[in-house]
Amino acid sequence: MTAPTRNGAPEAPRDEQARDALALEEIELDLFVEALNRRYGYDFRDYSRASLARRVRNLVASLDVPTVSDLTARLLHAPERLPEVIAGLSVPVSEFFRDPHVFRALKEKVFPHLASYPHITIWQAGCAHGEEVYSLAILLSEAGLYERTRIFATDISKAAIDRAREGIYPLREAPDAARRYLAAGGTHSFSAYYHARYDLMKLDEQLISRVTFAEHNLVTDGVFCEAHLVLCRNVLIYFTTPLQDRVLARFAETLVRGGFLCVGTRENLEFSLTRSKFQLVDEGARIYRLKAGA
């Protein structure tokens, strides 16, 4: 039985109100995504809906607007707020030598092949704040390959790119980073690669010198280089399956014959339309190699 309100009018059951609120949020999300795409060219239509909804809710809270509709209106009429919106929609989560076994596998199974090229091009897609880019640079340097390498580090978020370009990180992260560095096969001391001042560490300029940072949208932007190695770790999990297929096809297009692709440890190519183009190199590290003639 529907409970009466104080003025005698019937009050909708709570579960009905919850369903109505969710339906309204879905409409608001659709309008937000459409506005972002039509106004600025950022296409989030094929992002995981649950993840997108969670991030938009966080934006509503952090920007102190009442509803998603208000967020959409602000976005449309205040273009200067776009960078913080994109930063809120991206997931800049990273750390130095994250998943050390992946970096060790790259060092042992991929670097020997890269060594056969006079010039090496690497694309780190979704570079976040740059920790993994510099981790790779350190191992390449120790392998004697960094001087002939160019790394393109891209992300959809300008804020993330700007922070990565600085190469400055909290000093409190150094001890854990040093342990992961050794587990990844590092042969020196992690402390040799940064200068500490106060509570910050600034990475050696030599590591930064071979990295080109740029904004790039995996959904809408095309191929811009021929790469011997592409790393895109823990980005595809936020895409729907059709979008994953599109992005993986783009990676196959950018790789040279026999080039390598490394994805996140929670991602794989097994159900992708591009799977037949790659051979598995290391299952645990999620490293694949483009087949000849693919």
CSV table of C-alpha atoms in Angstrom, one decimal:
chain,number,residue,atom,x,y,z
A,1,MET,CA,0.0,0.0,0.0
A,2,THR,CA,1.3,3.5,-0.9
A,3,ALA,CA,2.0,5.6,2.1
A,4,PRO,CA,0.2,8.9,2.3
A,5,THR,CA,2.1,12.2,2.6
A,6,ARG,CA,1.3,14.9,5.2
A,7,ASN,CA,-1.1,16.7,2.8
A,8,GLY,CA,-2.8,13.4,2.0
A,9,ALA,CA,-1.4,12.9,-1.5
A,10,PRO,CA,0.1,9.4,-2.2
A,11,GLU,CA,3.9,9.1,-1.9
A,12,ALA,CA,5.7,7.0,-4.5
A,13,PRO,CA,7.5,3.9,-3.1
A,14,ARG,CA,11.2,4.4,-2.6
A,15,ASP,CA,12.2,1.8,-5.2
A,16,GLU,CA,10.1,3.6,-7.8
A,17,GLN,CA,11.8,6.9,-6.9
A,18,ALA,CA,15.2,5.2,-7.3
A,19,ARG,CA,14.3,3.8,-10.7
A,20,ASP,CA,13.1,7.3,-11.8
A,21,ALA,CA,16.3,8.9,-10.6
A,22,LEU,CA,18.4,6.4,-12.5
A,23,ALA,CA,16.4,6.8,-15.6
A,24,LEU,CA,16.8,10.6,-15.3
A,25,GLU,CA,20.6,10.2,-14.8
A,26,GLU,CA,20.8,8.1,-18.0
A,27,ILE,CA,19.1,10.9,-20.0
A,28,GLU,CA,21.5,13.4,-18.4
A,29,LEU,CA,24.5,11.3,-19.2
A,30,ASP,CA,23.4,10.9,-22.8
A,31,LEU,CA,23.0,14.7,-23.2
A,32,PHE,CA,26.4,15.3,-21.5
A,33,VAL,CA,28.2,12.9,-23.8
A,34,GLU,CA,26.5,14.3,-26.8
A,35,ALA,CA,27.4,17.9,-25.8
A,36,LEU,CA,31.0,16.9,-25.2
A,37,ASN,CA,31.2,15.3,-28.6
A,38,ARG,CA,29.4,17.9,-30.7
A,39,ARG,CA,31.0,20.9,-29.0
A,40,TYR,CA,34.6,19.8,-28.5
A,41,GLY,CA,35.0,16.5,-30.5
A,42,TYR,CA,35.6,14.3,-27.5
A,43,ASP,CA,33.7,11.1,-28.0
A,44,PHE,CA,32.9,9.1,-24.9
A,45,ARG,CA,29.9,7.3,-26.4
A,46,ASP,CA,31.7,3.9,-26.3
A,47,TYR,CA,33.3,4.2,-22.9
A,48,SER,CA,32.2,1.7,-20.2
A,49,ARG,CA,28.9,3.2,-19.0
A,50,ALA,CA,29.3,2.3,-15.4
A,51,SER,CA,32.8,3.8,-15.3
A,52,LEU,CA,31.7,6.9,-17.2
A,53,ALA,CA,28.7,7.4,-14.9
A,54,ARG,CA,30.9,7.1,-11.8
A,55,ARG,CA,33.4,9.7,-13.1
A,56,VAL,CA,30.7,12.1,-14.1
A,57,ARG,CA,29.2,11.9,-10.6
A,58,ASN,CA,32.6,12.7,-9.2
A,59,LEU,CA,32.8,15.7,-11.4
A,60,VAL,CA,29.4,16.9,-10.3
A,61,ALA,CA,30.6,16.7,-6.7
A,62,SER,CA,34.1,18.2,-7.2
A,63,LEU,CA,32.9,21.1,-9.3
A,64,ASP,CA,30.0,21.8,-6.9
A,65,VAL,CA,27.2,21.8,-9.4
A,66,PRO,CA,23.7,20.5,-8.5
A,67,THR,CA,23.2,18.0,-11.4
A,68,VAL,CA,24.7,16.5,-14.5
A,69,SER,CA,22.5,18.8,-16.5
A,70,ASP,CA,24.1,21.8,-14.8
A,71,LEU,CA,27.6,20.3,-15.5
A,72,THR,CA,26.6,20.0,-19.2
A,73,ALA,CA,25.4,23.6,-19.3
A,74,ARG,CA,28.6,24.8,-17.7
A,75,LEU,CA,30.7,22.8,-20.2
A,76,LEU,CA,28.8,24.2,-23.2
A,77,HIS,CA,29.0,27.9,-22.1
A,78,ALA,CA,32.4,27.9,-20.4
A,79,PRO,CA,35.0,26.3,-22.7
A,80,GLU,CA,37.8,27.2,-20.2
A,81,ARG,CA,36.4,24.5,-18.0
A,82,LEU,CA,37.0,21.8,-20.6
A,83,PRO,CA,40.5,20.7,-19.4
A,84,GLU,CA,39.3,20.0,-15.8
A,85,VAL,CA,36.3,18.1,-17.2
A,86,ILE,CA,38.6,15.9,-19.4
A,87,ALA,CA,41.0,15.4,-16.5
A,88,GLY,CA,38.1,14.2,-14.4
A,89,LEU,CA,36.9,11.8,-17.0
A,90,SER,CA,40.3,10.3,-17.5
A,91,VAL,CA,42.0,7.8,-15.1
A,92,PRO,CA,45.5,9.0,-14.5
A,93,VAL,CA,46.5,6.1,-12.2
A,94,SER,CA,50.1,4.9,-12.5
A,95,GLU,CA,53.3,4.3,-10.6
A,96,PHE,CA,57.0,3.7,-11.4
A,97,PHE,CA,57.6,0.1,-12.6
A,98,ARG,CA,54.0,-0.9,-12.0
A,99,ASP,CA,53.7,-4.7,-12.3
A,100,PRO,CA,57.5,-5.2,-12.3
A,101,HIS,CA,57.2,-8.6,-14.1
A,102,VAL,CA,55.9,-6.8,-17.1
A,103,PHE,CA,58.9,-4.5,-17.3
A,104,ARG,CA,61.2,-7.5,-16.8
A,105,ALA,CA,59.5,-9.3,-19.7
A,106,LEU,CA,59.9,-6.3,-21.9
A,107,LYS,CA,63.6,-6.1,-21.0
A,108,GLU,CA,64.2,-9.8,-21.6
A,109,LYS,CA,61.9,-10.6,-24.5
A,110,VAL,CA,61.4,-7.3,-26.4
A,111,PHE,CA,64.5,-5.3,-26.0
A,112,PRO,CA,66.8,-7.8,-27.8
A,113,HIS,CA,64.5,-7.4,-30.9
A,114,LEU,CA,64.5,-3.6,-30.6
A,115,ALA,CA,68.3,-3.7,-30.5
A,116,SER,CA,68.3,-4.8,-34.1
A,117,TYR,CA,66.9,-1.4,-35.3
A,118,PRO,CA,69.1,1.6,-35.9
A,119,HIS,CA,66.3,3.9,-34.6
A,120,ILE,CA,63.5,2.8,-32.2
A,121,THR,CA,60.1,4.4,-31.9
A,122,ILE,CA,57.8,3.6,-28.9
A,123,TRP,CA,54.3,4.9,-28.3
A,124,GLN,CA,53.0,4.9,-24.8
A,125,ALA,CA,49.3,5.6,-25.1
A,126,GLY,CA,47.4,6.8,-22.1
A,127,CYS,CA,50.6,7.8,-20.3
A,128,ALA,CA,48.8,9.4,-17.3
A,129,HIS,CA,51.4,11.3,-15.2
A,130,GLY,CA,54.4,9.7,-16.9
A,131,GLU,CA,55.7,7.2,-14.3
A,132,GLU,CA,55.6,4.3,-16.7
A,133,VAL,CA,57.2,6.3,-19.5
A,134,TYR,CA,60.2,7.1,-17.3
A,135,SER,CA,60.4,3.6,-16.0
A,136,LEU,CA,60.7,2.4,-19.6
A,137,ALA,CA,63.3,5.1,-20.3
A,138,ILE,CA,65.4,3.9,-17.4
A,139,LEU,CA,65.5,0.3,-18.5
A,140,LEU,CA,66.2,1.3,-22.1
A,141,SER,CA,69.1,3.4,-20.9
A,142,GLU,CA,70.6,0.5,-18.9
A,143,ALA,CA,70.2,-1.7,-22.0
A,144,GLY,CA,72.1,0.9,-24.1
A,145,LEU,CA,69.1,1.6,-26.3
A,146,TYR,CA,67.8,4.9,-25.1
A,147,GLU,CA,70.1,7.2,-27.2
A,148,ARG,CA,68.5,5.8,-30.4
A,149,THR,CA,64.9,5.8,-29.1
A,150,ARG,CA,62.1,8.2,-29.4
A,151,ILE,CA,59.1,7.8,-27.0
A,152,PHE,CA,55.8,9.4,-27.9
A,153,ALA,CA,53.8,9.6,-24.7
A,154,THR,CA,50.2,10.6,-25.2
A,155,ASP,CA,47.1,11.1,-23.1
A,156,ILE,CA,43.6,12.6,-23.6
A,157,SER,CA,44.1,14.8,-20.6
A,158,LYS,CA,46.2,18.0,-21.0
A,159,ALA,CA,46.5,18.2,-17.2
A,160,ALA,CA,48.1,14.8,-17.1
A,161,ILE,CA,50.4,15.6,-20.0
A,162,ASP,CA,51.6,18.8,-18.3
A,163,ARG,CA,52.3,17.0,-15.1
A,164,ALA,CA,54.1,14.2,-16.8
A,165,ARG,CA,56.3,16.6,-18.8
A,166,GLU,CA,57.6,18.1,-15.6
A,167,GLY,CA,59.0,14.9,-14.3
A,168,ILE,CA,58.5,15.8,-10.7
A,169,TYR,CA,57.0,13.4,-8.2
A,170,PRO,CA,56.6,13.1,-4.4
A,171,LEU,CA,59.7,11.8,-2.8
A,172,ARG,CA,57.7,9.5,-0.6
A,173,GLU,CA,57.1,7.3,-3.6
A,174,ALA,CA,60.9,6.6,-4.0
A,175,PRO,CA,61.3,3.6,-1.6
A,176,ASP,CA,58.5,1.6,-3.2
A,177,ALA,CA,59.6,2.6,-6.7
A,178,ALA,CA,63.2,1.5,-5.9
A,179,ARG,CA,61.9,-2.0,-4.8
A,180,ARG,CA,59.8,-2.4,-8.0
A,181,TYR,CA,62.8,-1.1,-10.1
A,182,LEU,CA,65.0,-4.0,-8.8
A,183,ALA,CA,62.2,-6.5,-9.3
A,184,ALA,CA,61.9,-5.3,-12.9
A,185,GLY,CA,65.5,-6.1,-13.6
A,186,GLY,CA,67.1,-2.7,-12.8
A,187,THR,CA,70.9,-3.0,-12.5
A,188,HIS,CA,71.8,0.2,-10.8
A,189,SER,CA,70.2,2.3,-8.1
A,190,PHE,CA,66.9,4.0,-8.6
A,191,SER,CA,68.2,7.0,-6.7
A,192,ALA,CA,70.7,7.6,-9.5
A,193,TYR,CA,67.9,8.8,-11.8
A,194,TYR,CA,66.5,11.7,-9.8
A,195,HIS,CA,67.5,14.7,-7.7
A,196,ALA,CA,65.8,15.1,-4.3
A,197,ARG,CA,64.9,18.4,-2.9
A,198,TYR,CA,62.6,19.0,0.0
A,199,ASP,CA,59.8,16.4,-0.4
A,200,LEU,CA,60.0,16.1,-4.2
A,201,MET,CA,62.2,14.2,-6.6
A,202,LYS,CA,63.0,15.6,-10.1
A,203,LEU,CA,63.9,13.1,-12.7
A,204,ASP,CA,67.2,13.4,-14.6
A,205,GLU,CA,66.8,15.6,-17.7
A,206,GLN,CA,68.5,12.9,-19.7
A,207,LEU,CA,65.4,10.7,-19.2
A,208,ILE,CA,63.1,13.4,-20.3
A,209,SER,CA,65.1,14.4,-23.4
A,210,ARG,CA,64.0,11.5,-25.6
A,211,VAL,CA,60.2,11.7,-24.7
A,212,THR,CA,57.7,13.8,-26.7
A,213,PHE,CA,54.5,14.4,-24.8
A,214,ALA,CA,51.3,15.2,-26.7
A,215,GLU,CA,47.5,15.2,-26.3
A,216,HIS,CA,46.0,12.3,-28.3
A,217,ASN,CA,42.5,10.9,-28.2
A,218,LEU,CA,42.5,7.2,-28.9
A,219,VAL,CA,38.8,7.3,-29.9
A,220,THR,CA,39.0,10.0,-32.6
A,221,ASP,CA,42.6,10.7,-33.4
A,222,GLY,CA,44.5,8.6,-36.0
A,223,VAL,CA,47.9,7.0,-36.4
A,224,PHE,CA,50.8,9.4,-36.3
A,225,CYS,CA,53.9,7.3,-36.2
A,226,GLU,CA,55.4,3.9,-37.1
A,227,ALA,CA,56.2,2.2,-33.8
A,228,HIS,CA,58.3,-0.8,-32.9
A,229,LEU,CA,56.6,-1.0,-29.5
A,230,VAL,CA,53.2,0.2,-28.3
A,231,LEU,CA,52.2,0.2,-24.6
A,232,CYS,CA,48.6,0.9,-23.6
A,233,ARG,CA,48.1,-0.5,-20.2
A,234,ASN,CA,44.9,-0.5,-18.2
A,235,VAL,CA,43.1,1.9,-20.7
A,236,LEU,CA,41.1,-0.6,-22.7
A,237,ILE,CA,39.2,-1.9,-19.7
A,238,TYR,CA,37.3,1.4,-19.7
A,239,PHE,CA,36.1,0.9,-23.3
A,240,THR,CA,33.3,-1.2,-24.7
A,241,THR,CA,34.2,-4.2,-26.8
A,242,PRO,CA,33.6,-2.4,-30.2
A,243,LEU,CA,35.8,0.5,-29.1
A,244,GLN,CA,38.5,-1.9,-27.9
A,245,ASP,CA,38.5,-3.5,-31.4
A,246,ARG,CA,38.8,-0.1,-33.1
A,247,VAL,CA,41.8,1.0,-30.9
A,248,LEU,CA,43.5,-2.4,-31.2
A,249,ALA,CA,43.2,-2.2,-35.0
A,250,ARG,CA,44.8,1.3,-34.8
A,251,PHE,CA,47.7,-0.2,-32.8
A,252,ALA,CA,48.1,-2.9,-35.4
A,253,GLU,CA,48.2,-0.2,-38.1
A,254,THR,CA,50.9,1.8,-36.3
A,255,LEU,CA,53.2,-1.1,-35.6
A,256,VAL,CA,56.0,-2.0,-38.0
A,257,ARG,CA,56.1,-5.6,-39.1
A,258,GLY,CA,57.1,-7.7,-36.1
A,259,GLY,CA,56.3,-4.8,-33.7
A,260,PHE,CA,55.2,-5.4,-30.1
A,261,LEU,CA,52.1,-4.5,-28.2
A,262,CYS,CA,51.8,-4.5,-24.4
A,263,VAL,CA,48.4,-4.1,-22.7
A,264,GLY,CA,47.4,-4.2,-19.1
A,265,THR,CA,47.5,-7.3,-17.0
A,266,ARG,CA,43.7,-7.2,-16.8
A,267,GLU,CA,43.3,-6.9,-20.5
A,268,ASN,CA,43.9,-9.3,-23.4
A,269,LEU,CA,43.3,-9.7,-27.1
A,270,GLU,CA,41.6,-13.2,-26.9
A,271,PHE,CA,38.2,-11.9,-27.9
A,272,SER,CA,39.3,-9.1,-30.1
A,273,LEU,CA,38.7,-9.0,-33.9
A,274,THR,CA,42.4,-8.2,-34.3
A,275,ARG,CA,43.6,-11.3,-32.3
A,276,SER,CA,44.5,-13.2,-35.5
A,277,LYS,CA,47.0,-10.4,-36.4
A,278,PHE,CA,49.1,-11.0,-33.2
A,279,GLN,CA,51.1,-13.9,-31.7
A,280,LEU,CA,51.4,-14.2,-28.0
A,281,VAL,CA,54.9,-13.4,-26.6
A,282,ASP,CA,54.2,-13.5,-22.8
A,283,GLU,CA,50.8,-14.3,-21.4
A,284,GLY,CA,51.5,-13.0,-17.9
A,285,ALA,CA,52.9,-9.7,-19.1
A,286,ARG,CA,50.2,-9.4,-21.9
A,287,ILE,CA,52.8,-8.9,-24.6
A,288,TYR,CA,51.9,-9.6,-28.2
A,289,ARG,CA,53.8,-9.4,-31.5
A,290,LEU,CA,52.3,-8.4,-34.9
A,291,LYS,CA,52.5,-11.2,-37.3
A,292,ALA,CA,54.4,-10.8,-40.6
A,293,GLY,CA,51.9,-9.7,-43.3
A,294,ALA,CA,49.2,-8.7,-40.8
